[in-house]
Each structure stands twice: as C-alpha cells, then as structure tokens.
PDB file of C-alpha atoms and ligand atoms in Angstrom:
ATOM      1  CA  MET Y  16       0.000   0.000   0.000  1.00 51.00           C
ATOM      2  CA  PRO Y  17       1.439   3.464  -0.854  1.00 49.00           C
ATOM      3  CA  GLU Y  18       2.760   5.256   2.258  1.00 63.00           C
ATOM      4  CA  ILE Y  19       1.379   8.611   1.106  1.00 77.00           C
ATOM      5  CA  LYS Y  20      -2.165   8.546  -0.211  1.00 93.00           C
ATOM      6  CA  GLN Y  21      -2.067   8.403  -4.008  1.00 98.00           C
ATOM      7  CA  GLY Y  22      -4.875   8.747  -6.530  1.00 98.00           C
ATOM      8  CA  VAL Y  23      -5.525   7.530 -10.039  1.00 98.00           C
ATOM      9  CA  ILE Y  24      -8.030   9.663 -11.958  1.00 98.00           C
ATOM     10  CA  PHE Y  25      -9.542   8.065 -15.026  1.00 98.00           C
ATOM     11  CA  ASP Y  26     -11.158   9.743 -17.981  1.00 98.00           C
ATOM     12  CA  LEU Y  27     -14.221   7.805 -19.180  1.00 97.00           C
ATOM     13  CA  ASP Y  28     -14.798   8.054 -22.946  1.00 96.00           C
ATOM     14  CA  GLY Y  29     -12.023   6.204 -24.783  1.00 95.00           C
ATOM     15  CA  VAL Y  30     -10.215   5.064 -21.615  1.00 98.00           C
ATOM     16  CA  ILE Y  31     -12.736   3.014 -19.618  1.00 98.00           C
ATOM     17  CA  VAL Y  32     -15.244   2.324 -22.381  1.00 97.00           C
ATOM     18  CA  ASP Y  33     -15.289   2.557 -26.168  1.00 95.00           C
ATOM     19  CA  SER Y  34     -17.813   5.423 -26.114  1.00 95.00           C
ATOM     20  CA  ALA Y  35     -15.452   7.930 -27.772  1.00 93.00           C
ATOM     21  CA  VAL Y  36     -16.444   6.285 -31.041  1.00 94.00           C
ATOM     22  CA  PHE Y  37     -20.123   6.886 -30.164  1.00 96.00           C
ATOM     23  CA  HIS Y  38     -19.391  10.589 -29.645  1.00 96.00           C
ATOM     24  CA  TYR Y  39     -17.620  10.647 -33.003  1.00 97.00           C
ATOM     25  CA  ARG Y  40     -20.499   8.924 -34.830  1.00 97.00           C
ATOM     26  CA  ALA Y  41     -23.066  11.226 -33.214  1.00 98.00           C
ATOM     27  CA  TRP Y  42     -21.095  14.380 -34.126  1.00 98.00           C
ATOM     28  CA  LYS Y  43     -20.522  12.982 -37.631  1.00 98.00           C
ATOM     29  CA  LYS Y  44     -24.259  12.396 -38.136  1.00 98.00           C
ATOM     30  CA  LEU Y  45     -25.027  15.971 -37.066  1.00 98.00           C
ATOM     31  CA  ALA Y  46     -22.235  17.368 -39.259  1.00 98.00           C
ATOM     32  CA  ASP Y  47     -23.535  15.428 -42.286  1.00 98.00           C
ATOM     33  CA  GLU Y  48     -27.043  16.779 -41.707  1.00 98.00           C
ATOM     34  CA  LEU Y  49     -25.679  20.320 -41.514  1.00 97.00           C
ATOM     35  CA  GLY Y  50     -23.475  19.836 -44.589  1.00 97.00           C
ATOM     36  CA  ILE Y  51     -20.308  20.422 -42.575  1.00 96.00           C
ATOM     37  CA  SER Y  52     -17.232  18.356 -43.411  1.00 96.00           C
ATOM     38  CA  PHE Y  53     -16.053  16.321 -40.432  1.00 97.00           C
ATOM     39  CA  ASN Y  54     -13.789  13.296 -40.143  1.00 96.00           C
ATOM     40  CA  GLU Y  55     -11.847  11.296 -37.551  1.00 93.00           C
ATOM     41  CA  GLN Y  56      -8.924  13.689 -37.726  1.00 92.00           C
ATOM     42  CA  ALA Y  57     -11.176  16.672 -36.961  1.00 94.00           C
ATOM     43  CA  ASN Y  58     -12.753  14.598 -34.178  1.00 94.00           C
ATOM     44  CA  GLU Y  59      -9.383  14.337 -32.377  1.00 90.00           C
ATOM     45  CA  LYS Y  60      -9.779  18.020 -31.423  1.00 90.00           C
ATOM     46  CA  LEU Y  61     -13.183  17.302 -29.832  1.00 94.00           C
ATOM     47  CA  ARG Y  62     -11.960  14.508 -27.538  1.00 92.00           C
ATOM     48  CA  GLY Y  63     -12.430  15.507 -23.927  1.00 93.00           C
ATOM     49  CA  ILE Y  64     -13.993  18.875 -24.814  1.00 94.00           C
ATOM     50  CA  PRO Y  65     -17.474  19.659 -23.392  1.00 95.00           C
ATOM     51  CA  ARG Y  66     -20.573  19.468 -25.602  1.00 97.00           C
ATOM     52  CA  ARG Y  67     -20.960  23.202 -26.353  1.00 97.00           C
ATOM     53  CA  GLU Y  68     -17.270  23.757 -27.140  1.00 95.00           C
ATOM     54  CA  SER Y  69     -17.294  20.580 -29.272  1.00 96.00           C
ATOM     55  CA  LEU Y  70     -20.225  21.893 -31.321  1.00 98.00           C
ATOM     56  CA  LEU Y  71     -18.627  25.309 -31.826  1.00 97.00           C
ATOM     57  CA  ALA Y  72     -15.334  23.670 -32.885  1.00 96.00           C
ATOM     58  CA  LEU Y  73     -17.185  21.397 -35.298  1.00 96.00           C
ATOM     59  CA  MET Y  74     -19.144  24.285 -36.842  1.00 96.00           C
ATOM     60  CA  GLY Y  75     -16.292  26.778 -36.943  1.00 95.00           C
ATOM     61  CA  PHE Y  76     -18.689  29.648 -36.221  1.00 95.00           C
ATOM     62  CA  ASN Y  77     -21.364  30.595 -33.688  1.00 96.00           C
ATOM     63  CA  PRO Y  78     -24.818  29.834 -35.157  1.00 96.00           C
ATOM     64  CA  GLY Y  79     -26.695  31.642 -32.324  1.00 97.00           C
ATOM     65  CA  GLU Y  80     -28.027  30.332 -29.026  1.00 98.00           C
ATOM     66  CA  ASP Y  81     -31.235  28.729 -30.354  1.00 98.00           C
ATOM     67  CA  LYS Y  82     -29.339  26.690 -32.953  1.00 98.00           C
ATOM     68  CA  ILE Y  83     -26.626  25.803 -30.427  1.00 98.00           C
ATOM     69  CA  LEU Y  84     -29.246  24.338 -28.090  1.00 98.00           C
ATOM     70  CA  GLU Y  85     -31.031  22.521 -30.933  1.00 98.00           C
ATOM     71  CA  TYR Y  86     -27.842  21.000 -32.375  1.00 98.00           C
ATOM     72  CA  MET Y  87     -26.436  19.976 -28.967  1.00 98.00           C
ATOM     73  CA  ASP Y  88     -29.724  18.270 -28.190  1.00 98.00           C
ATOM     74  CA  ARG Y  89     -29.764  16.498 -31.556  1.00 98.00           C
ATOM     75  CA  LYS Y  90     -26.220  15.206 -31.128  1.00 98.00           C
ATOM     76  CA  ASN Y  91     -26.970  14.044 -27.604  1.00 98.00           C
ATOM     77  CA  THR Y  92     -30.069  12.161 -28.779  1.00 98.00           C
ATOM     78  CA  TYR Y  93     -27.924  10.265 -31.321  1.00 98.00           C
ATOM     79  CA  TYR Y  94     -25.311   9.589 -28.635  1.00 98.00           C
ATOM     80  CA  LEU Y  95     -27.884   8.306 -26.137  1.00 98.00           C
ATOM     81  CA  GLU Y  96     -29.283   5.878 -28.732  1.00 98.00           C
ATOM     82  CA  MET Y  97     -25.805   4.329 -28.969  1.00 97.00           C
ATOM     83  CA  VAL Y  98     -25.264   4.378 -25.188  1.00 97.00           C
ATOM     84  CA  GLU Y  99     -28.398   2.208 -24.915  1.00 96.00           C
ATOM     85  CA  THR Y 100     -26.346  -0.666 -26.375  1.00 96.00           C
ATOM     86  CA  ILE Y 101     -23.826  -0.579 -23.468  1.00 97.00           C
ATOM     87  CA  LYS Y 102     -24.220  -3.554 -21.139  1.00 96.00           C
ATOM     88  CA  THR Y 103     -22.882  -4.391 -17.673  1.00 96.00           C
ATOM     89  CA  GLY Y 104     -19.199  -5.245 -17.912  1.00 94.00           C
ATOM     90  CA  ASP Y 105     -18.734  -3.693 -21.394  1.00 96.00           C
ATOM     91  CA  MET Y 106     -15.520  -1.954 -20.387  1.00 97.00           C
ATOM     92  CA  LEU Y 107     -12.500  -1.888 -22.703  1.00 97.00           C
ATOM     93  CA  PRO Y 108     -10.228  -4.947 -22.304  1.00 97.00           C
ATOM     94  CA  GLY Y 109      -8.102  -4.904 -19.152  1.00 96.00           C
ATOM     95  CA  VAL Y 110     -10.080  -2.166 -17.375  1.00 98.00           C
ATOM     96  CA  ASP Y 111     -11.744  -4.531 -14.912  1.00 96.00           C
ATOM     97  CA  ASN Y 112      -8.422  -6.092 -13.842  1.00 97.00           C
ATOM     98  CA  LEU Y 113      -6.693  -2.718 -13.636  1.00 98.00           C
ATOM     99  CA  LEU Y 114      -9.367  -1.234 -11.354  1.00 98.00           C
ATOM    100  CA  VAL Y 115      -9.256  -4.295  -9.057  1.00 97.00           C
ATOM    101  CA  GLU Y 116      -5.438  -4.269  -8.995  1.00 97.00           C
ATOM    102  CA  LEU Y 117      -5.247  -0.560  -8.155  1.00 98.00           C
ATOM    103  CA  LYS Y 118      -7.921  -0.779  -5.482  1.00 97.00           C
ATOM    104  CA  SER Y 119      -6.222  -3.699  -3.782  1.00 96.00           C
ATOM    105  CA  GLY Y 120      -2.939  -1.767  -4.057  1.00 96.00           C
ATOM    106  CA  GLY Y 121      -4.457   0.977  -1.887  1.00 96.00           C
ATOM    107  CA  PHE Y 122      -4.860   3.654  -4.539  1.00 98.00           C
ATOM    108  CA  LYS Y 123      -7.813   6.038  -4.365  1.00 98.00           C
ATOM    109  CA  LEU Y 124      -9.742   5.957  -7.636  1.00 98.00           C
ATOM    110  CA  ALA Y 125     -11.653   8.786  -9.322  1.00 98.00           C
ATOM    111  CA  LEU Y 126     -13.512   9.282 -12.567  1.00 98.00           C
ATOM    112  CA  ALA Y 127     -13.324  12.731 -14.179  1.00 98.00           C
ATOM    113  CA  SER Y 128     -15.150  13.360 -17.442  1.00 97.00           C
ATOM    114  CA  SER Y 129     -16.272  16.508 -19.286  1.00 96.00           C
ATOM    115  CA  SER Y 130     -19.331  14.522 -20.365  1.00 97.00           C
ATOM    116  CA  LYS Y 131     -22.718  15.168 -18.791  1.00 97.00           C
ATOM    117  CA  ASN Y 132     -23.571  11.529 -19.534  1.00 98.00           C
ATOM    118  CA  ALA Y 133     -20.730  10.055 -17.466  1.00 98.00           C
ATOM    119  CA  ARG Y 134     -22.851   8.776 -14.564  1.00 98.00           C
ATOM    120  CA  LEU Y 135     -25.351   7.229 -16.978  1.00 98.00           C
ATOM    121  CA  VAL Y 136     -22.554   5.329 -18.746  1.00 98.00           C
ATOM    122  CA  LEU Y 137     -20.937   4.218 -15.467  1.00 98.00           C
ATOM    123  CA  GLY Y 138     -24.337   2.946 -14.319  1.00 98.00           C
ATOM    124  CA  LYS Y 139     -24.799   0.970 -17.521  1.00 97.00           C
ATOM    125  CA  LEU Y 140     -21.341  -0.574 -17.073  1.00 98.00           C
ATOM    126  CA  GLY Y 141     -22.144  -1.390 -13.434  1.00 97.00           C
ATOM    127  CA  ILE Y 142     -18.965   0.218 -12.052  1.00 98.00           C
ATOM    128  CA  THR Y 143     -20.249   3.398 -10.355  1.00 98.00           C
ATOM    129  CA  THR Y 144     -19.333   2.194  -6.850  1.00 97.00           C
ATOM    130  CA  VAL Y 145     -15.756   1.298  -7.827  1.00 97.00           C
ATOM    131  CA  PHE Y 146     -14.810   4.987  -7.748  1.00 98.00           C
ATOM    132  CA  ASP Y 147     -14.147   6.939  -4.553  1.00 98.00           C
ATOM    133  CA  ALA Y 148     -15.050  10.151  -6.414  1.00 98.00           C
ATOM    134  CA  ILE Y 149     -16.877  10.972  -9.639  1.00 98.00           C
ATOM    135  CA  VAL Y 150     -16.702  14.436 -11.225  1.00 98.00           C
ATOM    136  CA  ASP Y 151     -18.471  15.204 -14.495  1.00 97.00           C
ATOM    137  CA  GLY Y 152     -19.641  18.019 -16.762  1.00 96.00           C
ATOM    138  CA  ASN Y 153     -22.763  18.618 -14.650  1.00 96.00           C
ATOM    139  CA  GLU Y 154     -20.859  19.811 -11.614  1.00 93.00           C
ATOM    140  CA  THR Y 155     -18.051  21.833 -13.175  1.00 92.00           C
ATOM    141  CA  THR Y 156     -18.111  25.097 -15.078  1.00 91.00           C
ATOM    142  CA  LYS Y 157     -15.044  24.523 -17.221  1.00 93.00           C
ATOM    143  CA  GLY Y 158     -14.253  21.386 -19.196  1.00 91.00           C
ATOM    144  CA  LYS Y 159     -10.842  20.039 -20.161  1.00 95.00           C
ATOM    145  CA  PRO Y 160      -8.255  21.447 -20.929  1.00 95.00           C
ATOM    146  CA  ASP Y 161      -9.090  23.450 -17.784  1.00 96.00           C
ATOM    147  CA  PRO Y 162      -7.839  21.575 -14.686  1.00 98.00           C
ATOM    148  CA  GLU Y 163     -11.100  22.112 -12.741  1.00 97.00           C
ATOM    149  CA  LEU Y 164     -12.415  18.533 -13.143  1.00 98.00           C
ATOM    150  CA  PHE Y 165      -9.167  16.934 -12.010  1.00 98.00           C
ATOM    151  CA  LEU Y 166      -8.574  19.348  -9.113  1.00 98.00           C
ATOM    152  CA  LYS Y 167     -12.110  18.717  -7.871  1.00 98.00           C
ATOM    153  CA  ALA Y 168     -11.548  14.954  -8.136  1.00 98.00           C
ATOM    154  CA  ALA Y 169      -8.278  15.179  -6.170  1.00 98.00           C
ATOM    155  CA  HIS Y 170      -9.992  17.307  -3.529  1.00 98.00           C
ATOM    156  CA  GLU Y 171     -12.815  14.770  -3.178  1.00 98.00           C
ATOM    157  CA  LEU Y 172     -10.269  11.938  -2.910  1.00 98.00           C
ATOM    158  CA  GLY Y 173      -8.338  13.887  -0.269  1.00 97.00           C
ATOM    159  CA  VAL Y 174      -5.149  13.437  -2.289  1.00 98.00           C
ATOM    160  CA  LEU Y 175      -2.624  16.128  -3.253  1.00 98.00           C
ATOM    161  CA  PRO Y 176      -2.640  16.912  -7.008  1.00 98.00           C
ATOM    162  CA  SER Y 177       1.061  16.011  -7.183  1.00 98.00           C
ATOM    163  CA  SER Y 178       0.178  12.541  -5.855  1.00 98.00           C
ATOM    164  CA  CYS Y 179      -2.443  11.981  -8.554  1.00 98.00           C
ATOM    165  CA  LEU Y 180      -2.064  10.273 -11.898  1.00 98.00           C
ATOM    166  CA  VAL Y 181      -4.431  11.101 -14.762  1.00 98.00           C
ATOM    167  CA  VAL Y 182      -5.236   8.479 -17.425  1.00 98.00           C
ATOM    168  CA  GLU Y 183      -6.468  10.163 -20.620  1.00 98.00           C
ATOM    169  CA  ASP Y 184      -7.044   9.553 -24.332  1.00 96.00           C
ATOM    170  CA  ALA Y 185      -7.438  13.263 -25.200  1.00 96.00           C
ATOM    171  CA  GLU Y 186      -4.868  15.957 -25.847  1.00 95.00           C
ATOM    172  CA  SER Y 187      -7.142  18.321 -23.896  1.00 96.00           C
ATOM    173  CA  GLY Y 188      -7.165  15.822 -21.005  1.00 97.00           C
ATOM    174  CA  ILE Y 189      -3.379  15.546 -20.837  1.00 98.00           C
ATOM    175  CA  ALA Y 190      -3.190  19.367 -20.916  1.00 98.00           C
ATOM    176  CA  ALA Y 191      -5.717  19.514 -18.057  1.00 98.00           C
ATOM    177  CA  GLY Y 192      -3.741  16.953 -16.028  1.00 98.00           C
ATOM    178  CA  ILE Y 193      -0.513  18.903 -16.495  1.00 98.00           C
ATOM    179  CA  ALA Y 194      -2.273  22.179 -15.612  1.00 98.00           C
ATOM    180  CA  ALA Y 195      -3.532  20.481 -12.440  1.00 98.00           C
ATOM    181  CA  GLY Y 196       0.060  19.575 -11.497  1.00 98.00           C
ATOM    182  CA  MET Y 197      -0.620  15.853 -11.875  1.00 98.00           C
ATOM    183  CA  HIS Y 198       1.198  12.934 -13.465  1.00 98.00           C
ATOM    184  CA  THR Y 199      -0.163  11.693 -16.782  1.00 98.00           C
ATOM    185  CA  ILE Y 200      -0.520   8.528 -18.856  1.00 98.00           C
ATOM    186  CA  GLY Y 201      -1.871   8.930 -22.397  1.00 98.00           C
ATOM    187  CA  VAL Y 202      -3.877   6.147 -24.044  1.00 98.00           C
ATOM    188  CA  GLY Y 203      -3.924   6.143 -27.844  1.00 96.00           C
ATOM    189  CA  ASN Y 204      -2.540   8.484 -30.497  1.00 93.00           C
ATOM    190  CA  PRO Y 205       1.144   9.242 -29.611  1.00 96.00           C
ATOM    191  CA  GLN Y 206       1.159  12.507 -31.607  1.00 94.00           C
ATOM    192  CA  ALA Y 207      -1.892  13.930 -29.832  1.00 93.00           C
ATOM    193  CA  LEU Y 208      -0.659  12.670 -26.444  1.00 96.00           C
ATOM    194  CA  ALA Y 209       2.970  13.724 -26.818  1.00 97.00           C
ATOM    195  CA  ARG Y 210       2.933  15.780 -23.596  1.00 98.00           C
ATOM    196  CA  ALA Y 211       2.011  12.748 -21.449  1.00 98.00           C
ATOM    197  CA  GLU Y 212       4.745  11.281 -19.227  1.00 98.00           C
ATOM    198  CA  CYS Y 213       4.004   7.832 -20.570  1.00 98.00           C
ATOM    199  CA  ILE Y 214       1.967   6.728 -23.607  1.00 98.00           C
ATOM    200  CA  VAL Y 215       0.320   3.352 -24.197  1.00 98.00           C
ATOM    201  CA  SER Y 216      -1.808   2.316 -27.136  1.00 97.00           C
ATOM    202  CA  ARG Y 217      -4.461   0.556 -25.020  1.00 97.00           C
ATOM    203  CA  THR Y 218      -5.696   0.833 -21.426  1.00 98.00           C
ATOM    204  CA  ALA Y 219      -4.917  -2.901 -21.056  1.00 97.00           C
ATOM    205  CA  GLN Y 220      -1.181  -2.088 -21.161  1.00 98.00           C
ATOM    206  CA  ILE Y 221      -1.384  -0.153 -17.881  1.00 98.00           C
ATOM    207  CA  ASP Y 222      -0.652  -2.016 -14.641  1.00 97.00           C
ATOM    208  CA  SER Y 223       0.098  -0.996 -11.080  1.00 96.00           C
ATOM    209  CA  ALA Y 224       3.876  -1.173 -11.657  1.00 97.00           C
ATOM    210  CA  MET Y 225       3.531   1.442 -14.423  1.00 98.00           C
ATOM    211  CA  VAL Y 226       1.274   3.591 -12.220  1.00 98.00           C
ATOM    212  CA  ILE Y 227       3.833   3.487  -9.386  1.00 97.00           C
ATOM    213  CA  LYS Y 228       6.650   4.365 -11.794  1.00 97.00           C
ATOM    214  CA  VAL Y 229       4.838   7.347 -13.312  1.00 98.00           C
ATOM    215  CA  LEU Y 230       3.734   8.611  -9.894  1.00 97.00           C
ATOM    216  CA  SER Y 231       7.366   8.471  -8.751  1.00 95.00           C
ATOM    217  CA  GLY Y 232       8.257  10.803 -11.640  1.00 92.00           C
ATOM    218  CA  ASP Y 233      10.517   8.167 -13.157  1.00 86.00           C
ATOM    219  CA  SER Y 234       8.925   7.765 -16.572  1.00 80.00           C
ATOM    220  CA  HIS Y 235      10.010  10.618 -18.800  1.00 62.00           C
ATOM    221  CA  SER Y 236      11.901   8.135 -20.922  1.00 46.00           C
ATOM    222  CA  GLY Y 237       9.196   8.202 -23.568  1.00 49.00           C
ATOM    223  CA  SER Y 238       6.428   6.190 -25.139  1.00 48.00           C
ATOM    224  CA  ASP Y 239       5.347   2.619 -24.518  1.00 47.00           C
ATOM    225  CA  ALA Y 240       3.014   2.642 -27.509  1.00 42.00           C
ATOM    226  CA  GLY Y 241       3.387  -0.026 -30.103  1.00 37.00           C
TER     227      GLY Y 241
HETATM  228  C1  LIG R 307     -18.967  15.640 -24.246  1.00 83.68           C
HETATM  229  C2  LIG R 307     -18.896  15.999 -25.740  1.00 83.68           C
HETATM  230  C3  LIG R 307     -17.985  15.148 -26.578  1.00 83.68           C
HETATM  231  C4  LIG R 307     -16.698  14.836 -25.838  1.00 83.68           C
HETATM  232  C5  LIG R 307     -17.045  14.164 -24.517  1.00 83.68           C
HETATM  233  C6  LIG R 307     -15.753  13.816 -23.765  1.00 83.68           C
HETATM  234  O1  LIG R 307     -19.975  14.795 -23.893  1.00 83.68           O
HETATM  235  O2  LIG R 307     -20.169  15.987 -26.367  1.00 83.68           O
HETATM  236  O3  LIG R 307     -17.682  15.810 -27.802  1.00 83.68           O
HETATM  237  O4  LIG R 307     -15.860  14.023 -26.627  1.00 83.68           O
HETATM  238  O5  LIG R 307     -17.799  15.038 -23.732  1.00 83.68           O
HETATM  239  O6  LIG R 307     -15.943  12.978 -22.714  1.00 83.68           O
HETATM  240  P1  LIG R 307     -21.528  15.025 -23.476  1.00 83.68           P
HETATM  241  O7  LIG R 307     -21.729  15.903 -22.292  1.00 83.68           O
HETATM  242  O8  LIG R 307     -22.184  15.554 -24.705  1.00 83.68           O
HETATM  243  O9  LIG R 307     -21.862  13.585 -23.179  1.00 83.68           O
HETATM  244 MG1  LIG R 308     -11.717  10.576 -23.376  1.00 83.68          MG
END
C-alpha cells in the first residue's frame, strides 16, 4: 500500500469504455445533416472537450443560441441511442483487472469526465461504486483542458494533485492533467498525447507497476506505444 495517499483519476470516454467512437459517430451524423465536413482527424480536437465547445469547434462559427441548443440536443439524442447498447461489464479490455489491482494496491480511484452523460454510462457498465469520487460536466463550469475537473476529483479523494495520476485519451485531457500539477498517462494516439509522461496504445497495457513508476516521476523516458 502506498505510504502517502495516491490517486488515479480516469477519464471515461475512450479510456474506460469505447464510447469515444459513439461521440464521433453522433457528431458525424449531425455534421452530415448540416453539410459540414467532419472526419476522424477533426474529431481528435473534440476529444475531452465539453458538448458546447465541441459543437462550436465542429461548426467553426457561432450559429446563435437557439441553434446551439437545438444541435447539442440532436447530437446528444444520437449519442444516447448508442449508449443504450452498453451492457454491464462492457468496459474496454483490461479495465476490470486494472481497477481491481489498483484498489487492492491501496490507490484512491476517481472518474473525471467533461461529459454530462458520465454517470449514466458508469451505471450501464455497473462500475459506479468502484470509484471513490466521480466528477463530471454537470458539476463543473469549465471542461478540459481546464484543470477544474481533475482538481475537484483530487480534492474529493483527499489526495494532493502532485500525488495523482491522470489516465487520458485526449490531448485536452493531458493538458488539463498537467495544468492540475498531476502525473499523466496517455492512451492512444502518440502525436496527440505527446505531452504525457508515458503513452500506451491501449488501457490494457497499464498495470500498477507502471502507475507506481509514473507517480514516482521516473517515466520521462518516452512512449510505450506499439
Ligand atoms: C462531451 C462531448 C464530446 C466529448 C465528450 C468527452 O460529452 O459531447 O464531444 O468528446 O464530452 O468525454 P456530453 O456531455 O455531450 O456527453
Ligand atoms: Mg476521453
């Protein structure tokens, strides 16, 4: 068990569950309807960004408040249809084992997501009670890359930011973790996640030994992606 209390703060979409692809498909459907060009590369910029900022980035201009509300609602309806397909235990490979391993290792666990649907998704997966703290887009005013979500999570865990490790698939999430003064592991695209202390291609590659190493500040040697 760590001598000083340490925390691991997980992002949800794209780290715990494959819902980042649902967000992409929902944004893509809206973009197609609006005649706006949008692809997976453009979607990288939306990862981790709250709904309103995502819409404005996708559109490239402000269409006015009424349209903003209508389009956000439309995208969310498409997203929720896909979330309906999530079943208990549908986490990405390795997530279950990792959460059990970290918990038994004495780490405090938090979930921090810009999404307002985070609790719904956690409930569908059946893992809400695994986390000692959950912070989402409903209870924060600023989304990633602002550090607010992570700092709130650390506060609720009762762990110093410098003793927290953030696990993120978004460039905005790694930026938020760094701004919060936390350690970072990036999951996915090495170019987008270049600022992370350690990069893996899948959540399944993370284990408690890696978490301990990154938290000790001994992991600036580069990427583990492959
Ligand atoms: C929001 C955004 C989405 C972003 C996601 C990150 O979710 O819509 O673009 O990728 O957060 O977790 P929402 O509140 O719409 O579920
Ligand atoms: Mg994510």
